[in-house]
Structures are given as C-alpha cells and as structure tokens.
Amino acid sequence: MKAARTLAAAMLAAAACLSTGGCDSGPKPPPGVLGDPGRGKLALTQYACHACHKIPGVTGSDVYVGRPLEGLAKRRFIAGNLLNNQPNLMHWIRDPQSVYADSAMPNLGVSEKDARDISAYLLTLD
Amino acid sequence: MPQARSRSIAKTAMWTLVAAGGIGAAVGLTVFRAGWYNVGATSPHFGVVFRLLEQAMRYSVRNHADGIATPPLGQAEALRGALVYRDNCAQCHGGPGVSPSTHGLSMQPVPGPLVDASTKWKPRELYWITRHGIKMSGMPAWEFHLSEADTWATVAFINRLPAMSAREYRALTATAPAAGQQGGMQ
C-alpha cells in the first residue's frame, strides 16, 4: 500500500516534469548570489546563449563558437581579466562591447533581471 | 510432445507481441490525442531526441548535396555574399559581434551562428541547405527567393566567416547598396 502510494507519487512527479519541461530544483549557486537559477536556465535559451556556448544541463549542439561554460563557478576570471563575480558576469552578459569593443559576443539585449537569473544559473556550474 | 510444446511457445510469444504492440499503440494514441506532448519552444527536447534529429539532418544534407558541383568562389563572390548575408541571414544567425534580431534568439531549434558553419559543412552542403531549407527547423528554402549566383555568393561569404573579426564583419556588411532581391533563378 505504501509502496503503491510512493510509486503513484513518483509517476505524478514524472508527469509534472514532462508536461512543464523543467524538473530539477537544480543545484544551488554559491552564497551571496542573487536571482533564480531555474528561471535563468530557461532564460539563457531565450537569448540563444546555447547557440554559441556549450552549457551543462542545456540541450544543444556541440558548439565551440563561444567558450564552453562548464565549471564557470570555479573560474577566477571571466572574459579575460574580469574577476569572476555576479556583478561582473551580469555586466559582461549585458554589454560585452563595454568590456571589449571588438568582442565577437554580441549585445543580446538581456534585461537586468534576466542577466541576474542567467548568471545565477551559470554560477551553479562547478 | 516436443511439437505441441514448441507450438505453444510460439503461440505465447505471438500473443505477447500482439499484446505489447496493442498496449504500446494505446499509450501512444493517448499521449498523442490528449496533447500531453509539449510543442512549446520553451520546452527543450530530450538530449537524445535532439542528437538523433541533428544527426539525421547531417546525413540527409550530406546525401542530398552529393554530386553538386561547386563553382569557383573568390573575393568578388564573398563581397557580394556579405550583402546577401546581411539582408537575409543575419536576422536569425547574427554575425561576429552582431546579435540576431529578437525572433532569431528564441526559436527552437536555435538558428545558431554561422561563423563555424564552414568547419562543419562542405560548400555544396551549405548551398543545398540555403537553397532547400530544413523542414521543421524554421530554416526557409531560398530557391525561389535568391538567385543561383547570390546563393553561391552567400556560401563564399560564410566560408570566410571563421577568420573574420567583428570589425571586419562590420566593414564588409556596411557597404551601402542593398543586395538585389532579383528572385527566381538565373
């Protein structure tokens, strides 16, 4: 009886995952990081980040136009010589040309809220 | 009774298969008819489905482009191609330092950059994809909208993209006259 109830609960959870397309409560970003990593994981696909970057947890092609973002949270620097912290990452995501005028990474018009959530997700990648 | 025994085994196997097929079909029909599959572009494919579809596309393009003769693609073609690219491709694919427009950002599958396309595709394959498009991907067919020469010019330009800086891309696509939309074939 108990086993049947557990099974039913698991099936319900699986069905919920399939219908919403997002199951994982996901890994948590380091302390002090603001924003919603779960929403960020979806948001980054709506700005085509995964078109150029390989991003763990995001379905996409094997692409190396931009740097793979695996282990981003462990890096000391991003975009060459910016210290790796959330404000810098958001700044780089929102306006790469202000860091390098000739950057091949375009300005994708990412809002502040979306950049916060996207950076929150990327900072879970260790 | 070895004969009767093997007949009973065969019968059991057959009915098991029939039952499994029937249950499978019923489940499939239910999922299909109830609309449980999410067609929304915010819901990603399972990784294995994505890879299967992508690989099928590769094999299909390779097969269908086989036998297409590539004309000489030089500087003149690449320069012309830059304008065709700017007017027809950059909206979804972007370019070095240039974002796609909004509608190109959130499509699924994502149109993606073409700066590495010539490392993945032969010129005749890029020509075939441009001319015929890709079903269910959002990539349109240009056969009736770009001339033969402009299609090859686009391929010539895409071949130059891997070595192109954002500054060079800006310069090449800034040239004033819009690429002609002659339409039809030459």
PDB file of C-alpha atoms in Angstrom:
ATOM      1  CA  MET A   1       0.000   0.000   0.000  1.00  0.00           C
ATOM      2  CA  LYS A   2       2.759   2.349   0.994  1.00  0.00           C
ATOM      3  CA  ALA A   3       4.848   1.215  -1.963  1.00  0.00           C
ATOM      4  CA  ALA A   4       1.900   1.823  -4.283  1.00  0.00           C
ATOM      5  CA  ARG A   5       1.476   5.335  -2.919  1.00  0.00           C
ATOM      6  CA  THR A   6       5.192   6.069  -3.372  1.00  0.00           C
ATOM      7  CA  LEU A   7       5.004   4.770  -6.933  1.00  0.00           C
ATOM      8  CA  ALA A   8       1.966   6.922  -7.657  1.00  0.00           C
ATOM      9  CA  ALA A   9       3.747   9.977  -6.259  1.00  0.00           C
ATOM     10  CA  ALA A  10       6.811   9.274  -8.390  1.00  0.00           C
ATOM     11  CA  MET A  11       4.658   8.890 -11.504  1.00  0.00           C
ATOM     12  CA  LEU A  12       2.858  12.139 -10.744  1.00  0.00           C
ATOM     13  CA  ALA A  13       6.194  13.909 -10.332  1.00  0.00           C
ATOM     14  CA  ALA A  14       7.469  12.432 -13.595  1.00  0.00           C
ATOM     15  CA  ALA A  15       4.301  13.518 -15.388  1.00  0.00           C
ATOM     16  CA  ALA A  16       4.685  17.037 -13.974  1.00  0.00           C
ATOM     17  CA  CYS A  17       8.287  17.127 -15.231  1.00  0.00           C
ATOM     18  CA  LEU A  18       7.317  16.004 -18.706  1.00  0.00           C
ATOM     19  CA  SER A  19       4.472  18.473 -19.037  1.00  0.00           C
ATOM     20  CA  THR A  20       6.384  21.507 -17.779  1.00  0.00           C
ATOM     21  CA  GLY A  21       9.755  20.579 -19.251  1.00  0.00           C
ATOM     22  CA  GLY A  22      11.645  21.531 -16.100  1.00  0.00           C
ATOM     23  CA  CYS A  23      12.136  19.008 -13.350  1.00  0.00           C
ATOM     24  CA  ASP A  24      15.216  19.882 -11.416  1.00  0.00           C
ATOM     25  CA  SER A  25      15.069  22.091  -8.406  1.00  0.00           C
ATOM     26  CA  GLY A  26      18.670  22.245  -9.549  1.00  0.00           C
ATOM     27  CA  PRO A  27      21.966  22.831  -7.855  1.00  0.00           C
ATOM     28  CA  LYS A  28      22.282  25.913  -5.690  1.00  0.00           C
ATOM     29  CA  PRO A  29      24.614  28.780  -6.571  1.00  0.00           C
ATOM     30  CA  PRO A  30      27.243  29.867  -4.035  1.00  0.00           C
ATOM     31  CA  PRO A  31      26.059  32.001  -1.112  1.00  0.00           C
ATOM     32  CA  GLY A  32      25.553  35.671  -1.902  1.00  0.00           C
ATOM     33  CA  VAL A  33      24.407  35.011  -5.471  1.00  0.00           C
ATOM     34  CA  LEU A  34      21.042  36.612  -6.223  1.00  0.00           C
ATOM     35  CA  GLY A  35      18.379  35.523  -8.664  1.00  0.00           C
ATOM     36  CA  ASP A  36      16.599  32.353  -9.683  1.00  0.00           C
ATOM     37  CA  PRO A  37      18.898  29.769 -11.309  1.00  0.00           C
ATOM     38  CA  GLY A  38      15.938  27.694 -12.536  1.00  0.00           C
ATOM     39  CA  ARG A  39      14.467  30.652 -14.403  1.00  0.00           C
ATOM     40  CA  GLY A  40      17.943  31.585 -15.618  1.00  0.00           C
ATOM     41  CA  LYS A  41      18.417  28.181 -17.186  1.00  0.00           C
ATOM     42  CA  LEU A  42      15.301  28.781 -19.293  1.00  0.00           C
ATOM     43  CA  ALA A  43      16.101  32.453 -19.912  1.00  0.00           C
ATOM     44  CA  LEU A  44      19.507  31.701 -21.389  1.00  0.00           C
ATOM     45  CA  THR A  45      17.881  29.573 -24.089  1.00  0.00           C
ATOM     46  CA  GLN A  46      15.645  32.535 -24.955  1.00  0.00           C
ATOM     47  CA  TYR A  47      18.717  34.680 -25.649  1.00  0.00           C
ATOM     48  CA  ALA A  48      20.367  31.883 -27.652  1.00  0.00           C
ATOM     49  CA  CYS A  49      23.357  31.624 -25.284  1.00  0.00           C
ATOM     50  CA  HIS A  50      23.485  27.895 -26.070  1.00  0.00           C
ATOM     51  CA  ALA A  51      23.794  28.670 -29.797  1.00  0.00           C
ATOM     52  CA  CYS A  52      27.468  29.540 -29.212  1.00  0.00           C
ATOM     53  CA  HIS A  53      28.324  28.103 -25.777  1.00  0.00           C
ATOM     54  CA  LYS A  54      28.159  24.529 -24.568  1.00  0.00           C
ATOM     55  CA  ILE A  55      26.299  24.777 -21.265  1.00  0.00           C
ATOM     56  CA  PRO A  56      25.902  21.807 -18.907  1.00  0.00           C
ATOM     57  CA  GLY A  57      22.238  20.982 -18.350  1.00  0.00           C
ATOM     58  CA  VAL A  58      21.092  22.706 -21.550  1.00  0.00           C
ATOM     59  CA  THR A  59      20.223  20.677 -24.655  1.00  0.00           C
ATOM     60  CA  GLY A  60      22.100  21.867 -27.713  1.00  0.00           C
ATOM     61  CA  SER A  61      24.694  21.183 -30.380  1.00  0.00           C
ATOM     62  CA  ASP A  62      28.371  20.596 -29.692  1.00  0.00           C
ATOM     63  CA  VAL A  63      29.404  24.140 -30.442  1.00  0.00           C
ATOM     64  CA  TYR A  64      32.632  25.981 -29.693  1.00  0.00           C
ATOM     65  CA  VAL A  65      31.968  29.445 -31.125  1.00  0.00           C
ATOM     66  CA  GLY A  66      31.997  30.797 -27.575  1.00  0.00           C
ATOM     67  CA  ARG A  67      33.838  29.248 -24.688  1.00  0.00           C
ATOM     68  CA  PRO A  68      32.190  26.189 -23.081  1.00  0.00           C
ATOM     69  CA  LEU A  69      30.707  27.307 -19.762  1.00  0.00           C
ATOM     70  CA  GLU A  70      31.323  24.125 -17.813  1.00  0.00           C
ATOM     71  CA  GLY A  71      32.859  24.836 -14.419  1.00  0.00           C
ATOM     72  CA  LEU A  72      32.224  28.567 -14.704  1.00  0.00           C
ATOM     73  CA  ALA A  73      31.729  28.969 -10.959  1.00  0.00           C
ATOM     74  CA  LYS A  74      35.257  27.694 -10.341  1.00  0.00           C
ATOM     75  CA  ARG A  75      36.995  30.184 -12.628  1.00  0.00           C
ATOM     76  CA  ARG A  76      38.821  33.110 -11.110  1.00  0.00           C
ATOM     77  CA  PHE A  77      38.409  35.316 -14.156  1.00  0.00           C
ATOM     78  CA  ILE A  78      35.787  35.691 -16.874  1.00  0.00           C
ATOM     79  CA  ALA A  79      36.019  37.420 -20.268  1.00  0.00           C
ATOM     80  CA  GLY A  80      39.798  37.512 -19.972  1.00  0.00           C
ATOM     81  CA  ASN A  81      40.517  39.645 -16.941  1.00  0.00           C
ATOM     82  CA  LEU A  82      37.254  40.411 -15.158  1.00  0.00           C
ATOM     83  CA  LEU A  83      37.138  38.952 -11.659  1.00  0.00           C
ATOM     84  CA  ASN A  84      34.542  36.205 -11.581  1.00  0.00           C
ATOM     85  CA  ASN A  85      31.665  37.518  -9.502  1.00  0.00           C
ATOM     86  CA  GLN A  86      27.981  38.005 -10.186  1.00  0.00           C
ATOM     87  CA  PRO A  87      28.005  41.766 -10.897  1.00  0.00           C
ATOM     88  CA  ASN A  88      30.890  41.347 -13.390  1.00  0.00           C
ATOM     89  CA  LEU A  89      29.248  38.359 -15.034  1.00  0.00           C
ATOM     90  CA  MET A  90      25.979  40.286 -15.415  1.00  0.00           C
ATOM     91  CA  HIS A  91      27.883  43.247 -16.828  1.00  0.00           C
ATOM     92  CA  TRP A  92      29.678  41.026 -19.365  1.00  0.00           C
ATOM     93  CA  ILE A  93      26.432  39.261 -20.370  1.00  0.00           C
ATOM     94  CA  ARG A  94      24.559  42.527 -20.833  1.00  0.00           C
ATOM     95  CA  ASP A  95      27.188  44.613 -22.611  1.00  0.00           C
ATOM     96  CA  PRO A  96      30.256  42.731 -23.878  1.00  0.00           C
ATOM     97  CA  GLN A  97      31.301  45.687 -26.053  1.00  0.00           C
ATOM     98  CA  SER A  98      31.827  47.838 -22.964  1.00  0.00           C
ATOM     99  CA  VAL A  99      34.474  45.326 -21.875  1.00  0.00           C
ATOM    100  CA  TYR A 100      35.971  44.683 -25.327  1.00  0.00           C
ATOM    101  CA  ALA A 101      34.843  46.965 -28.130  1.00  0.00           C
ATOM    102  CA  ASP A 102      35.649  44.271 -30.713  1.00  0.00           C
ATOM    103  CA  SER A 103      34.209  41.313 -28.865  1.00  0.00           C
ATOM    104  CA  ALA A 104      32.619  38.742 -31.154  1.00  0.00           C
ATOM    105  CA  MET A 105      29.989  38.130 -28.462  1.00  0.00           C
ATOM    106  CA  PRO A 106      27.116  40.431 -29.359  1.00  0.00           C
ATOM    107  CA  ASN A 107      24.953  42.553 -27.111  1.00  0.00           C
ATOM    108  CA  LEU A 108      21.772  40.462 -26.982  1.00  0.00           C
ATOM    109  CA  GLY A 109      19.623  42.983 -25.168  1.00  0.00           C
ATOM    110  CA  VAL A 110      19.461  40.975 -21.943  1.00  0.00           C
ATOM    111  CA  SER A 111      17.439  42.718 -19.216  1.00  0.00           C
ATOM    112  CA  GLU A 112      18.919  43.161 -15.756  1.00  0.00           C
ATOM    113  CA  LYS A 113      16.544  40.645 -14.167  1.00  0.00           C
ATOM    114  CA  ASP A 114      17.238  38.054 -16.875  1.00  0.00           C
ATOM    115  CA  ALA A 115      21.002  38.618 -16.600  1.00  0.00           C
ATOM    116  CA  ARG A 116      20.758  38.123 -12.826  1.00  0.00           C
ATOM    117  CA  ASP A 117      18.906  34.823 -13.228  1.00  0.00           C
ATOM    118  CA  ILE A 118      21.172  33.637 -16.076  1.00  0.00           C
ATOM    119  CA  SER A 119      24.292  34.449 -14.048  1.00  0.00           C
ATOM    120  CA  ALA A 120      22.744  32.683 -11.043  1.00  0.00           C
ATOM    121  CA  TYR A 121      22.413  29.522 -13.158  1.00  0.00           C
ATOM    122  CA  LEU A 122      25.905  29.827 -14.642  1.00  0.00           C
ATOM    123  CA  LEU A 123      27.353  30.232 -11.147  1.00  0.00           C
ATOM    124  CA  THR A 124      25.919  26.841 -10.174  1.00  0.00           C
ATOM    125  CA  LEU A 125      28.226  25.216 -12.744  1.00  0.00           C
ATOM    126  CA  ASP A 126      31.187  23.968 -10.803  1.00  0.00           C
TER     127      ASP A 126
ATOM    128  CA  MET B   1       5.269 -33.932 -27.040  1.00  0.00           C
ATOM    129  CA  PRO B   2       8.048 -31.663 -28.273  1.00  0.00           C
ATOM    130  CA  GLN B   3       5.998 -30.499 -31.245  1.00  0.00           C
ATOM    131  CA  ALA B   4       2.987 -29.427 -29.180  1.00  0.00           C
ATOM    132  CA  ARG B   5       5.311 -27.725 -26.709  1.00  0.00           C
ATOM    133  CA  SER B   6       7.134 -25.637 -29.308  1.00  0.00           C
ATOM    134  CA  ARG B   7       3.797 -24.719 -30.864  1.00  0.00           C
ATOM    135  CA  SER B   8       2.553 -23.478 -27.506  1.00  0.00           C
ATOM    136  CA  ILE B   9       5.739 -21.454 -27.019  1.00  0.00           C
ATOM    137  CA  ALA B  10       5.336 -19.874 -30.445  1.00  0.00           C
ATOM    138  CA  LYS B  11       1.699 -19.075 -29.680  1.00  0.00           C
ATOM    139  CA  THR B  12       2.587 -17.475 -26.343  1.00  0.00           C
ATOM    140  CA  ALA B  13       5.352 -15.429 -27.963  1.00  0.00           C
ATOM    141  CA  MET B  14       2.996 -14.255 -30.696  1.00  0.00           C
ATOM    142  CA  TRP B  15       0.240 -13.215 -28.317  1.00  0.00           C
ATOM    143  CA  THR B  16       2.773 -11.456 -26.076  1.00  0.00           C
ATOM    144  CA  LEU B  17       3.985  -9.448 -29.042  1.00  0.00           C
ATOM    145  CA  VAL B  18       0.452  -8.621 -30.121  1.00  0.00           C
ATOM    146  CA  ALA B  19      -0.470  -7.547 -26.582  1.00  0.00           C
ATOM    147  CA  ALA B  20       2.691  -5.434 -26.228  1.00  0.00           C
ATOM    148  CA  GLY B  21       2.040  -3.800 -29.600  1.00  0.00           C
ATOM    149  CA  GLY B  22      -1.579  -3.127 -28.647  1.00  0.00           C
ATOM    150  CA  ILE B  23      -0.662  -1.586 -25.306  1.00  0.00           C
ATOM    151  CA  GLY B  24       2.084   0.482 -26.934  1.00  0.00           C
ATOM    152  CA  ALA B  25      -0.295   1.780 -29.572  1.00  0.00           C
ATOM    153  CA  ALA B  26      -2.927   2.617 -26.918  1.00  0.00           C
ATOM    154  CA  VAL B  27      -0.392   4.542 -24.820  1.00  0.00           C
ATOM    155  CA  GLY B  28       0.939   6.350 -27.902  1.00  0.00           C
ATOM    156  CA  LEU B  29      -2.558   7.268 -29.051  1.00  0.00           C
ATOM    157  CA  THR B  30      -3.454   8.548 -25.577  1.00  0.00           C
ATOM    158  CA  VAL B  31      -0.360  10.764 -25.339  1.00  0.00           C
ATOM    159  CA  PHE B  32      -0.990  11.991 -28.897  1.00  0.00           C
ATOM    160  CA  ARG B  33      -4.716  12.660 -28.523  1.00  0.00           C
ATOM    161  CA  ALA B  34      -4.569  14.117 -25.001  1.00  0.00           C
ATOM    162  CA  GLY B  35      -1.966  16.644 -26.154  1.00  0.00           C
ATOM    163  CA  TRP B  36       0.438  15.757 -23.373  1.00  0.00           C
ATOM    164  CA  TYR B  37       3.429  16.357 -25.619  1.00  0.00           C
ATOM    165  CA  ASN B  38       4.541  19.965 -25.136  1.00  0.00           C
ATOM    166  CA  VAL B  39       5.166  21.624 -28.512  1.00  0.00           C
ATOM    167  CA  GLY B  40       6.183  24.916 -26.855  1.00  0.00           C
ATOM    168  CA  ALA B  41       9.553  26.362 -27.862  1.00  0.00           C
ATOM    169  CA  THR B  42      10.420  26.991 -24.207  1.00  0.00           C
ATOM    170  CA  SER B  43      10.396  23.261 -23.537  1.00  0.00           C
ATOM    171  CA  PRO B  44      13.611  21.647 -24.783  1.00  0.00           C
ATOM    172  CA  HIS B  45      13.936  18.292 -26.491  1.00  0.00           C
ATOM    173  CA  PHE B  46      15.357  15.417 -24.533  1.00  0.00           C
ATOM    174  CA  GLY B  47      19.074  15.327 -25.290  1.00  0.00           C
ATOM    175  CA  VAL B  48      18.847  12.002 -27.067  1.00  0.00           C
ATOM    176  CA  VAL B  49      15.993  13.186 -29.317  1.00  0.00           C
ATOM    177  CA  PHE B  50      17.892  16.372 -30.170  1.00  0.00           C
ATOM    178  CA  ARG B  51      21.051  14.461 -31.075  1.00  0.00           C
ATOM    179  CA  LEU B  52      19.110  11.956 -33.157  1.00  0.00           C
ATOM    180  CA  LEU B  53      17.330  14.685 -35.144  1.00  0.00           C
ATOM    181  CA  GLU B  54      20.559  16.628 -35.613  1.00  0.00           C
ATOM    182  CA  GLN B  55      22.435  13.590 -36.847  1.00  0.00           C
ATOM    183  CA  ALA B  56      19.581  12.701 -39.214  1.00  0.00           C
ATOM    184  CA  MET B  57      19.855  16.218 -40.654  1.00  0.00           C
ATOM    185  CA  ARG B  58      23.612  15.791 -41.185  1.00  0.00           C
ATOM    186  CA  TYR B  59      23.212  12.509 -43.034  1.00  0.00           C
ATOM    187  CA  SER B  60      20.329  13.861 -45.103  1.00  0.00           C
ATOM    188  CA  VAL B  61      22.181  17.001 -46.174  1.00  0.00           C
ATOM    189  CA  ARG B  62      25.349  15.052 -46.939  1.00  0.00           C
ATOM    190  CA  ASN B  63      23.372  12.632 -49.098  1.00  0.00           C
ATOM    191  CA  HIS B  64      21.290  15.201 -50.961  1.00  0.00           C
ATOM    192  CA  ALA B  65      24.157  17.607 -51.617  1.00  0.00           C
ATOM    193  CA  ASP B  66      26.291  14.845 -53.037  1.00  0.00           C
ATOM    194  CA  GLY B  67      27.056  15.488 -56.683  1.00  0.00           C
ATOM    195  CA  ILE B  68      26.503  19.255 -56.645  1.00  0.00           C
ATOM    196  CA  ALA B  69      29.432  20.937 -58.428  1.00  0.00           C
ATOM    197  CA  THR B  70      30.883  23.915 -56.551  1.00  0.00           C
ATOM    198  CA  PRO B  71      31.762  26.874 -58.788  1.00  0.00           C
ATOM    199  CA  PRO B  72      34.926  28.899 -58.112  1.00  0.00           C
ATOM    200  CA  LEU B  73      34.219  31.123 -55.090  1.00  0.00           C
ATOM    201  CA  GLY B  74      36.534  34.113 -54.957  1.00  0.00           C
ATOM    202  CA  GLN B  75      36.793  37.555 -53.417  1.00  0.00           C
ATOM    203  CA  ALA B  76      34.086  39.073 -55.646  1.00  0.00           C
ATOM    204  CA  GLU B  77      31.577  36.404 -54.610  1.00  0.00           C
ATOM    205  CA  ALA B  78      32.466  36.812 -50.939  1.00  0.00           C
ATOM    206  CA  LEU B  79      31.979  40.587 -51.096  1.00  0.00           C
ATOM    207  CA  ARG B  80      28.600  40.210 -52.770  1.00  0.00           C
ATOM    208  CA  GLY B  81      27.723  37.438 -50.322  1.00  0.00           C
ATOM    209  CA  ALA B  82      28.369  39.790 -47.404  1.00  0.00           C
ATOM    210  CA  LEU B  83      25.440  41.941 -48.507  1.00  0.00           C
ATOM    211  CA  VAL B  84      23.154  38.989 -49.194  1.00  0.00           C
ATOM    212  CA  TYR B  85      24.046  37.647 -45.759  1.00  0.00           C
ATOM    213  CA  ARG B  86      23.395  40.991 -44.082  1.00  0.00           C
ATOM    214  CA  ASP B  87      19.991  41.324 -45.763  1.00  0.00           C
ATOM    215  CA  ASN B  88      18.719  37.747 -45.429  1.00  0.00           C
ATOM    216  CA  CYS B  89      20.686  35.669 -42.920  1.00  0.00           C
ATOM    217  CA  ALA B  90      21.931  37.888 -40.080  1.00  0.00           C
ATOM    218  CA  GLN B  91      18.357  38.406 -38.795  1.00  0.00           C
ATOM    219  CA  CYS B  92      18.346  34.847 -37.452  1.00  0.00           C
ATOM    220  CA  HIS B  93      22.015  33.834 -37.447  1.00  0.00           C
ATOM    221  CA  GLY B  94      23.727  37.055 -36.378  1.00  0.00           C
ATOM    222  CA  GLY B  95      27.386  37.591 -37.201  1.00  0.00           C
ATOM    223  CA  PRO B  96      30.680  38.288 -35.439  1.00  0.00           C
ATOM    224  CA  GLY B  97      29.754  40.850 -32.764  1.00  0.00           C
ATOM    225  CA  VAL B  98      26.235  41.208 -34.161  1.00  0.00           C
ATOM    226  CA  SER B  99      23.179  39.773 -32.455  1.00  0.00           C
ATOM    227  CA  PRO B 100      20.345  38.124 -34.356  1.00  0.00           C
ATOM    228  CA  SER B 101      17.062  40.024 -34.121  1.00  0.00           C
ATOM    229  CA  THR B 102      14.697  39.092 -31.336  1.00  0.00           C
ATOM    230  CA  HIS B 103      12.840  36.457 -33.343  1.00  0.00           C
ATOM    231  CA  GLY B 104      16.114  34.662 -34.101  1.00  0.00           C
ATOM    232  CA  LEU B 105      17.076  34.439 -30.432  1.00  0.00           C
ATOM    233  CA  SER B 106      14.281  32.331 -29.040  1.00  0.00           C
ATOM    234  CA  MET B 107      13.457  29.898 -31.809  1.00  0.00           C
ATOM    235  CA  GLN B 108      13.769  26.173 -31.218  1.00  0.00           C
ATOM    236  CA  PRO B 109      15.928  24.785 -32.629  1.00  0.00           C
ATOM    237  CA  VAL B 110      18.009  27.926 -32.281  1.00  0.00           C
ATOM    238  CA  PRO B 111      19.242  29.049 -35.729  1.00  0.00           C
ATOM    239  CA  GLY B 112      22.693  29.446 -34.294  1.00  0.00           C
ATOM    240  CA  PRO B 113      25.817  31.165 -35.514  1.00  0.00           C
ATOM    241  CA  LEU B 114      27.244  30.503 -38.964  1.00  0.00           C
ATOM    242  CA  VAL B 115      30.767  31.599 -38.093  1.00  0.00           C
ATOM    243  CA  ASP B 116      31.720  27.940 -37.656  1.00  0.00           C
ATOM    244  CA  ALA B 117      29.410  26.563 -40.367  1.00  0.00           C
ATOM    245  CA  SER B 118      32.178  26.034 -42.918  1.00  0.00           C
ATOM    246  CA  THR B 119      34.063  23.874 -40.424  1.00  0.00           C
ATOM    247  CA  LYS B 120      31.031  21.580 -40.240  1.00  0.00           C
ATOM    248  CA  TRP B 121      29.725  21.646 -43.808  1.00  0.00           C
ATOM    249  CA  LYS B 122      31.210  21.483 -47.295  1.00  0.00           C
ATOM    250  CA  PRO B 123      30.379  24.400 -49.640  1.00  0.00           C
ATOM    251  CA  ARG B 124      27.938  22.261 -51.648  1.00  0.00           C
ATOM    252  CA  GLU B 125      26.160  21.312 -48.399  1.00  0.00           C
ATOM    253  CA  LEU B 126      25.834  24.964 -47.343  1.00  0.00           C
ATOM    254  CA  TYR B 127      24.468  25.678 -50.819  1.00  0.00           C
ATOM    255  CA  TRP B 128      21.952  22.839 -50.523  1.00  0.00           C
ATOM    256  CA  ILE B 129      20.771  23.925 -47.057  1.00  0.00           C
ATOM    257  CA  THR B 130      20.341  27.528 -48.218  1.00  0.00           C
ATOM    258  CA  ARG B 131      18.516  26.528 -51.374  1.00  0.00           C
ATOM    259  CA  HIS B 132      16.207  23.919 -49.861  1.00  0.00           C
ATOM    260  CA  GLY B 133      15.894  24.929 -46.207  1.00  0.00           C
ATOM    261  CA  ILE B 134      15.438  22.448 -43.343  1.00  0.00           C
ATOM    262  CA  LYS B 135      11.988  21.060 -42.510  1.00  0.00           C
ATOM    263  CA  MET B 136      10.510  21.875 -39.086  1.00  0.00           C
ATOM    264  CA  SER B 137      13.557  23.907 -38.108  1.00  0.00           C
ATOM    265  CA  GLY B 138      12.482  27.373 -39.209  1.00  0.00           C
ATOM    266  CA  MET B 139      15.196  27.463 -41.897  1.00  0.00           C
ATOM    267  CA  PRO B 140      13.424  28.618 -45.049  1.00  0.00           C
ATOM    268  CA  ALA B 141      14.205  27.498 -48.580  1.00  0.00           C
ATOM    269  CA  TRP B 142      15.715  30.269 -50.693  1.00  0.00           C
ATOM    270  CA  GLU B 143      15.427  28.561 -54.075  1.00  0.00           C
ATOM    271  CA  PHE B 144      12.662  30.893 -55.283  1.00  0.00           C
ATOM    272  CA  HIS B 145      13.931  33.995 -53.474  1.00  0.00           C
ATOM    273  CA  LEU B 146      17.654  34.136 -54.152  1.00  0.00           C
ATOM    274  CA  SER B 147      19.363  33.748 -57.500  1.00  0.00           C
ATOM    275  CA  GLU B 148      21.778  30.901 -58.058  1.00  0.00           C
ATOM    276  CA  ALA B 149      24.669  33.380 -58.076  1.00  0.00           C
ATOM    277  CA  ASP B 150      23.575  35.030 -54.824  1.00  0.00           C
ATOM    278  CA  THR B 151      23.174  31.658 -53.115  1.00  0.00           C
ATOM    279  CA  TRP B 152      26.745  30.685 -54.023  1.00  0.00           C
ATOM    280  CA  ALA B 153      27.934  34.184 -53.060  1.00  0.00           C
ATOM    281  CA  THR B 154      26.436  33.632 -49.613  1.00  0.00           C
ATOM    282  CA  VAL B 155      28.326  30.347 -49.340  1.00  0.00           C
ATOM    283  CA  ALA B 156      31.526  32.167 -50.369  1.00  0.00           C
ATOM    284  CA  PHE B 157      30.972  34.688 -47.583  1.00  0.00           C
ATOM    285  CA  ILE B 158      30.142  32.039 -44.967  1.00  0.00           C
ATOM    286  CA  ASN B 159      33.418  30.317 -45.894  1.00  0.00           C
ATOM    287  CA  ARG B 160      35.268  33.481 -44.847  1.00  0.00           C
ATOM    288  CA  LEU B 161      33.467  33.859 -41.505  1.00  0.00           C
ATOM    289  CA  PRO B 162      35.689  31.658 -39.297  1.00  0.00           C
ATOM    290  CA  ALA B 163      38.642  34.035 -39.736  1.00  0.00           C
ATOM    291  CA  MET B 164      36.589  37.237 -39.624  1.00  0.00           C
ATOM    292  CA  SER B 165      36.757  39.700 -36.724  1.00  0.00           C
ATOM    293  CA  ALA B 166      33.776  41.736 -35.569  1.00  0.00           C
ATOM    294  CA  ARG B 167      35.443  44.811 -37.079  1.00  0.00           C
ATOM    295  CA  GLU B 168      35.926  43.165 -40.495  1.00  0.00           C
ATOM    296  CA  TYR B 169      32.345  41.911 -40.445  1.00  0.00           C
ATOM    297  CA  ARG B 170      31.092  45.431 -39.742  1.00  0.00           C
ATOM    298  CA  ALA B 171      33.182  46.829 -42.600  1.00  0.00           C
ATOM    299  CA  LEU B 172      32.111  44.198 -45.127  1.00  0.00           C
ATOM    300  CA  THR B 173      28.414  44.451 -44.334  1.00  0.00           C
ATOM    301  CA  ALA B 174      28.372  48.238 -44.086  1.00  0.00           C
ATOM    302  CA  THR B 175      28.747  48.764 -47.838  1.00  0.00           C
ATOM    303  CA  ALA B 176      25.771  50.846 -48.864  1.00  0.00           C
ATOM    304  CA  PRO B 177      23.844  49.246 -51.743  1.00  0.00           C
ATOM    305  CA  ALA B 178      21.390  46.612 -50.647  1.00  0.00           C
ATOM    306  CA  ALA B 179      21.876  43.236 -52.212  1.00  0.00           C
ATOM    307  CA  GLY B 180      19.387  42.810 -55.026  1.00  0.00           C
ATOM    308  CA  GLN B 181      16.422  40.567 -54.477  1.00  0.00           C
ATOM    309  CA  GLN B 182      16.164  39.532 -58.087  1.00  0.00           C
ATOM    310  CA  GLY B 183      14.262  36.393 -57.213  1.00  0.00           C
ATOM    311  CA  GLY B 184      13.959  33.412 -59.455  1.00  0.00           C
ATOM    312  CA  MET B 185      16.872  31.614 -60.973  1.00  0.00           C
ATOM    313  CA  GLN B 186      19.383  32.946 -63.434  1.00  0.00           C
TER     314      GLN B 186
END
